[in-house]
Amino acid sequence: NQWTKIGFVKGSGNSTEILKYSFKDKNTNAGKFSYRLKQIDFDGTFSYSNVAEIFVKGPDKFELYQNYPNPFNPSTTINYSIPAAGNVELKVYDILGNEVVNLVNEAEESGNHTALFDASKFASGVYIYTLRTNSPSSGSGQSFVQTKKMMLLK
């Protein structure tokens, strides 16, 4: 096994009380993951915990989430989930239906994804964003399409 360091939690030193520590791994997609803790003592010696195996379930449906923050200035985050790999397009349109930016246009793996919309060069107003996929898992071979609106306030 090859291990990768993904984080560090500072200890509280010696104590006679029970202390609780936590760490959240935010960079996981669906799959099986193995974790272990490394305890480092004051004198530099260290030991490892037993291995803990975690199973992360991926999304079971397509979903386009409301951007956050909304209203926003000058940027906002758009999250979406896809249950199977496929081609993904995430586009932003002005209120007249003109495409203003293509945030995503590529094949992506199943999982939860994030796109950042920087609107610092755009005027205040209502914008529409649309997620399109052509994954076979979207049901009967049809594409998945979902649209939401957001507001830029400067």
PDB file of C-alpha atoms in Angstrom:
ATOM      1  CA  ASN A   1       0.000   0.000   0.000  1.00  0.00           C
ATOM      2  CA  GLN A   2       1.078   3.530  -0.719  1.00  0.00           C
ATOM      3  CA  TRP A   3      -0.225   6.173   1.667  1.00  0.00           C
ATOM      4  CA  THR A   4      -0.827   9.866   0.991  1.00  0.00           C
ATOM      5  CA  LYS A   5      -0.904  12.533   3.675  1.00  0.00           C
ATOM      6  CA  ILE A   6      -4.211  14.396   3.338  1.00  0.00           C
ATOM      7  CA  GLY A   7      -4.272  16.548   6.442  1.00  0.00           C
ATOM      8  CA  PHE A   8      -3.027  17.407   9.901  1.00  0.00           C
ATOM      9  CA  VAL A   9      -4.846  17.995  13.181  1.00  0.00           C
ATOM     10  CA  LYS A  10      -2.832  19.667  15.949  1.00  0.00           C
ATOM     11  CA  GLY A  11      -2.934  17.794  19.229  1.00  0.00           C
ATOM     12  CA  SER A  12      -3.565  19.351  22.627  1.00  0.00           C
ATOM     13  CA  GLY A  13      -0.542  17.833  24.335  1.00  0.00           C
ATOM     14  CA  ASN A  14      -0.695  15.773  27.530  1.00  0.00           C
ATOM     15  CA  SER A  15      -4.040  15.593  29.273  1.00  0.00           C
ATOM     16  CA  THR A  16      -5.807  13.469  31.839  1.00  0.00           C
ATOM     17  CA  GLU A  17      -9.136  14.176  30.114  1.00  0.00           C
ATOM     18  CA  ILE A  18     -10.473  12.373  27.063  1.00  0.00           C
ATOM     19  CA  LEU A  19     -10.046  14.606  24.008  1.00  0.00           C
ATOM     20  CA  LYS A  20     -11.830  14.227  20.687  1.00  0.00           C
ATOM     21  CA  TYR A  21     -10.319  15.140  17.344  1.00  0.00           C
ATOM     22  CA  SER A  22     -11.891  15.102  13.884  1.00  0.00           C
ATOM     23  CA  PHE A  23     -10.910  15.584  10.263  1.00  0.00           C
ATOM     24  CA  LYS A  24     -13.152  15.743   7.201  1.00  0.00           C
ATOM     25  CA  ASP A  25     -11.806  14.554   3.846  1.00  0.00           C
ATOM     26  CA  LYS A  26     -13.693  16.713   1.345  1.00  0.00           C
ATOM     27  CA  ASN A  27     -11.973  15.380  -1.780  1.00  0.00           C
ATOM     28  CA  THR A  28     -13.605  11.983  -2.165  1.00  0.00           C
ATOM     29  CA  ASN A  29     -15.747  10.582  -4.919  1.00  0.00           C
ATOM     30  CA  ALA A  30     -17.563   7.287  -4.755  1.00  0.00           C
ATOM     31  CA  GLY A  31     -15.435   4.307  -3.838  1.00  0.00           C
ATOM     32  CA  LYS A  32     -13.563   2.513  -1.079  1.00  0.00           C
ATOM     33  CA  PHE A  33     -10.999   4.473   0.931  1.00  0.00           C
ATOM     34  CA  SER A  34      -8.543   3.396   3.625  1.00  0.00           C
ATOM     35  CA  TYR A  35      -7.412   5.745   6.384  1.00  0.00           C
ATOM     36  CA  ARG A  36      -4.985   5.546   9.267  1.00  0.00           C
ATOM     37  CA  LEU A  37      -3.810   8.028  11.861  1.00  0.00           C
ATOM     38  CA  LYS A  38      -0.216   8.876  12.637  1.00  0.00           C
ATOM     39  CA  GLN A  39       0.428   9.765  16.293  1.00  0.00           C
ATOM     40  CA  ILE A  40       3.601  11.845  16.753  1.00  0.00           C
ATOM     41  CA  ASP A  41       4.979  12.173  20.288  1.00  0.00           C
ATOM     42  CA  PHE A  42       6.931  15.125  21.722  1.00  0.00           C
ATOM     43  CA  ASP A  43      10.224  13.264  21.268  1.00  0.00           C
ATOM     44  CA  GLY A  44       9.536  12.695  17.533  1.00  0.00           C
ATOM     45  CA  THR A  45       8.644   9.015  17.763  1.00  0.00           C
ATOM     46  CA  PHE A  46       5.468   7.999  15.996  1.00  0.00           C
ATOM     47  CA  SER A  47       3.015   5.141  15.588  1.00  0.00           C
ATOM     48  CA  TYR A  48       0.119   4.356  13.259  1.00  0.00           C
ATOM     49  CA  SER A  49      -3.448   3.389  14.104  1.00  0.00           C
ATOM     50  CA  ASN A  50      -5.247   0.400  12.671  1.00  0.00           C
ATOM     51  CA  VAL A  51      -6.554   0.937   9.136  1.00  0.00           C
ATOM     52  CA  ALA A  52     -10.170   2.099   8.837  1.00  0.00           C
ATOM     53  CA  GLU A  53     -11.967   1.375   5.554  1.00  0.00           C
ATOM     54  CA  ILE A  54     -14.715   3.732   4.437  1.00  0.00           C
ATOM     55  CA  PHE A  55     -17.188   3.198   1.597  1.00  0.00           C
ATOM     56  CA  VAL A  56     -18.460   6.404  -0.030  1.00  0.00           C
ATOM     57  CA  LYS A  57     -21.657   6.092  -2.025  1.00  0.00           C
ATOM     58  CA  GLY A  58     -21.823   8.288  -5.107  1.00  0.00           C
ATOM     59  CA  PRO A  59     -24.851  10.281  -6.182  1.00  0.00           C
ATOM     60  CA  ASP A  60     -27.806   8.206  -7.336  1.00  0.00           C
ATOM     61  CA  LYS A  61     -29.398  10.897  -9.509  1.00  0.00           C
ATOM     62  CA  PHE A  62     -28.540  13.935 -11.573  1.00  0.00           C
ATOM     63  CA  GLU A  63     -28.900  17.162  -9.663  1.00  0.00           C
ATOM     64  CA  LEU A  64     -28.159  20.822 -10.308  1.00  0.00           C
ATOM     65  CA  TYR A  65     -28.095  22.747  -7.037  1.00  0.00           C
ATOM     66  CA  GLN A  66     -28.933  26.389  -6.432  1.00  0.00           C
ATOM     67  CA  ASN A  67     -25.830  28.549  -6.639  1.00  0.00           C
ATOM     68  CA  TYR A  68     -24.369  29.954  -3.443  1.00  0.00           C
ATOM     69  CA  PRO A  69     -24.380  32.749  -2.507  1.00  0.00           C
ATOM     70  CA  ASN A  70     -27.433  34.041  -4.333  1.00  0.00           C
ATOM     71  CA  PRO A  71     -27.691  36.986  -4.901  1.00  0.00           C
ATOM     72  CA  PHE A  72     -23.926  37.290  -5.402  1.00  0.00           C
ATOM     73  CA  ASN A  73     -21.158  39.766  -6.205  1.00  0.00           C
ATOM     74  CA  PRO A  74     -18.825  39.166  -7.987  1.00  0.00           C
ATOM     75  CA  SER A  75     -18.607  35.357  -7.925  1.00  0.00           C
ATOM     76  CA  THR A  76     -20.741  32.373  -6.993  1.00  0.00           C
ATOM     77  CA  THR A  77     -20.360  28.610  -6.713  1.00  0.00           C
ATOM     78  CA  ILE A  78     -22.484  26.141  -8.676  1.00  0.00           C
ATOM     79  CA  ASN A  79     -22.582  22.523  -7.478  1.00  0.00           C
ATOM     80  CA  TYR A  80     -23.958  19.551  -9.387  1.00  0.00           C
ATOM     81  CA  SER A  81     -24.032  15.762  -9.116  1.00  0.00           C
ATOM     82  CA  ILE A  82     -23.871  13.152 -11.840  1.00  0.00           C
ATOM     83  CA  PRO A  83     -24.379   9.446 -11.089  1.00  0.00           C
ATOM     84  CA  ALA A  84     -22.439   8.161 -14.117  1.00  0.00           C
ATOM     85  CA  ALA A  85     -19.554   9.337 -16.264  1.00  0.00           C
ATOM     86  CA  GLY A  86     -20.483  11.289 -19.370  1.00  0.00           C
ATOM     87  CA  ASN A  87     -20.173  14.530 -21.268  1.00  0.00           C
ATOM     88  CA  VAL A  88     -21.196  17.554 -19.190  1.00  0.00           C
ATOM     89  CA  GLU A  89     -22.015  21.120 -20.201  1.00  0.00           C
ATOM     90  CA  LEU A  90     -22.673  23.891 -17.707  1.00  0.00           C
ATOM     91  CA  LYS A  91     -23.506  27.203 -19.368  1.00  0.00           C
ATOM     92  CA  VAL A  92     -24.603  30.604 -18.120  1.00  0.00           C
ATOM     93  CA  TYR A  93     -27.049  32.754 -20.105  1.00  0.00           C
ATOM     94  CA  ASP A  94     -28.292  36.306 -19.727  1.00  0.00           C
ATOM     95  CA  ILE A  95     -32.013  36.944 -19.310  1.00  0.00           C
ATOM     96  CA  LEU A  96     -32.401  37.290 -23.106  1.00  0.00           C
ATOM     97  CA  GLY A  97     -31.038  33.771 -23.635  1.00  0.00           C
ATOM     98  CA  ASN A  98     -27.595  34.796 -24.910  1.00  0.00           C
ATOM     99  CA  GLU A  99     -24.781  32.520 -23.736  1.00  0.00           C
ATOM    100  CA  VAL A 100     -22.357  34.561 -21.609  1.00  0.00           C
ATOM    101  CA  VAL A 101     -19.955  31.823 -20.469  1.00  0.00           C
ATOM    102  CA  ASN A 102     -19.399  28.086 -20.844  1.00  0.00           C
ATOM    103  CA  LEU A 103     -18.187  26.950 -17.400  1.00  0.00           C
ATOM    104  CA  VAL A 104     -17.875  23.212 -18.149  1.00  0.00           C
ATOM    105  CA  ASN A 105     -17.685  21.386 -21.474  1.00  0.00           C
ATOM    106  CA  GLU A 106     -15.962  18.034 -20.989  1.00  0.00           C
ATOM    107  CA  ALA A 107     -16.302  14.397 -20.030  1.00  0.00           C
ATOM    108  CA  GLU A 108     -16.521  13.997 -16.259  1.00  0.00           C
ATOM    109  CA  GLU A 109     -16.568  11.071 -13.865  1.00  0.00           C
ATOM    110  CA  SER A 110     -19.566  10.338 -11.683  1.00  0.00           C
ATOM    111  CA  GLY A 111     -19.655  12.256  -8.423  1.00  0.00           C
ATOM    112  CA  ASN A 112     -20.175  15.708  -6.981  1.00  0.00           C
ATOM    113  CA  HIS A 113     -18.694  18.622  -8.894  1.00  0.00           C
ATOM    114  CA  THR A 114     -18.223  22.357  -8.397  1.00  0.00           C
ATOM    115  CA  ALA A 115     -17.866  25.249 -10.828  1.00  0.00           C
ATOM    116  CA  LEU A 116     -17.058  28.863 -10.008  1.00  0.00           C
ATOM    117  CA  PHE A 117     -18.770  31.662 -11.946  1.00  0.00           C
ATOM    118  CA  ASP A 118     -16.788  34.919 -11.842  1.00  0.00           C
ATOM    119  CA  ALA A 119     -19.170  37.653 -12.993  1.00  0.00           C
ATOM    120  CA  SER A 120     -16.890  40.614 -12.293  1.00  0.00           C
ATOM    121  CA  LYS A 121     -17.082  41.637 -15.992  1.00  0.00           C
ATOM    122  CA  PHE A 122     -20.865  41.318 -16.246  1.00  0.00           C
ATOM    123  CA  ALA A 123     -23.702  43.727 -15.476  1.00  0.00           C
ATOM    124  CA  SER A 124     -26.091  43.305 -12.572  1.00  0.00           C
ATOM    125  CA  GLY A 125     -29.174  41.262 -13.334  1.00  0.00           C
ATOM    126  CA  VAL A 126     -30.748  37.833 -13.531  1.00  0.00           C
ATOM    127  CA  TYR A 127     -28.761  35.049 -15.163  1.00  0.00           C
ATOM    128  CA  ILE A 128     -29.772  31.497 -16.062  1.00  0.00           C
ATOM    129  CA  TYR A 129     -27.490  28.459 -15.754  1.00  0.00           C
ATOM    130  CA  THR A 130     -28.143  25.106 -17.396  1.00  0.00           C
ATOM    131  CA  LEU A 131     -26.612  21.670 -16.830  1.00  0.00           C
ATOM    132  CA  ARG A 132     -26.736  19.221 -19.764  1.00  0.00           C
ATOM    133  CA  THR A 133     -25.404  15.660 -19.779  1.00  0.00           C
ATOM    134  CA  ASN A 134     -25.616  12.735 -22.146  1.00  0.00           C
ATOM    135  CA  SER A 135     -24.837   9.943 -19.713  1.00  0.00           C
ATOM    136  CA  PRO A 136     -26.586   6.649 -20.484  1.00  0.00           C
ATOM    137  CA  SER A 137     -27.727   6.535 -16.831  1.00  0.00           C
ATOM    138  CA  SER A 138     -30.077   9.481 -17.312  1.00  0.00           C
ATOM    139  CA  GLY A 139     -32.798   7.066 -18.392  1.00  0.00           C
ATOM    140  CA  SER A 140     -33.799   5.633 -21.761  1.00  0.00           C
ATOM    141  CA  GLY A 141     -30.778   7.149 -23.522  1.00  0.00           C
ATOM    142  CA  GLN A 142     -32.042  10.722 -23.240  1.00  0.00           C
ATOM    143  CA  SER A 143     -30.006  13.689 -22.075  1.00  0.00           C
ATOM    144  CA  PHE A 144     -30.491  15.237 -18.661  1.00  0.00           C
ATOM    145  CA  VAL A 145     -31.155  18.986 -18.625  1.00  0.00           C
ATOM    146  CA  GLN A 146     -31.842  21.203 -15.627  1.00  0.00           C
ATOM    147  CA  THR A 147     -31.945  25.000 -15.375  1.00  0.00           C
ATOM    148  CA  LYS A 148     -31.857  27.446 -12.462  1.00  0.00           C
ATOM    149  CA  LYS A 149     -31.635  31.202 -12.153  1.00  0.00           C
ATOM    150  CA  MET A 150     -29.353  33.438 -10.122  1.00  0.00           C
ATOM    151  CA  MET A 151     -28.989  37.157  -9.467  1.00  0.00           C
ATOM    152  CA  LEU A 152     -25.868  39.290  -9.746  1.00  0.00           C
ATOM    153  CA  LEU A 153     -26.067  42.464  -7.631  1.00  0.00           C
ATOM    154  CA  LYS A 154     -23.291  45.032  -7.878  1.00  0.00           C
TER     155      LYS A 154
END
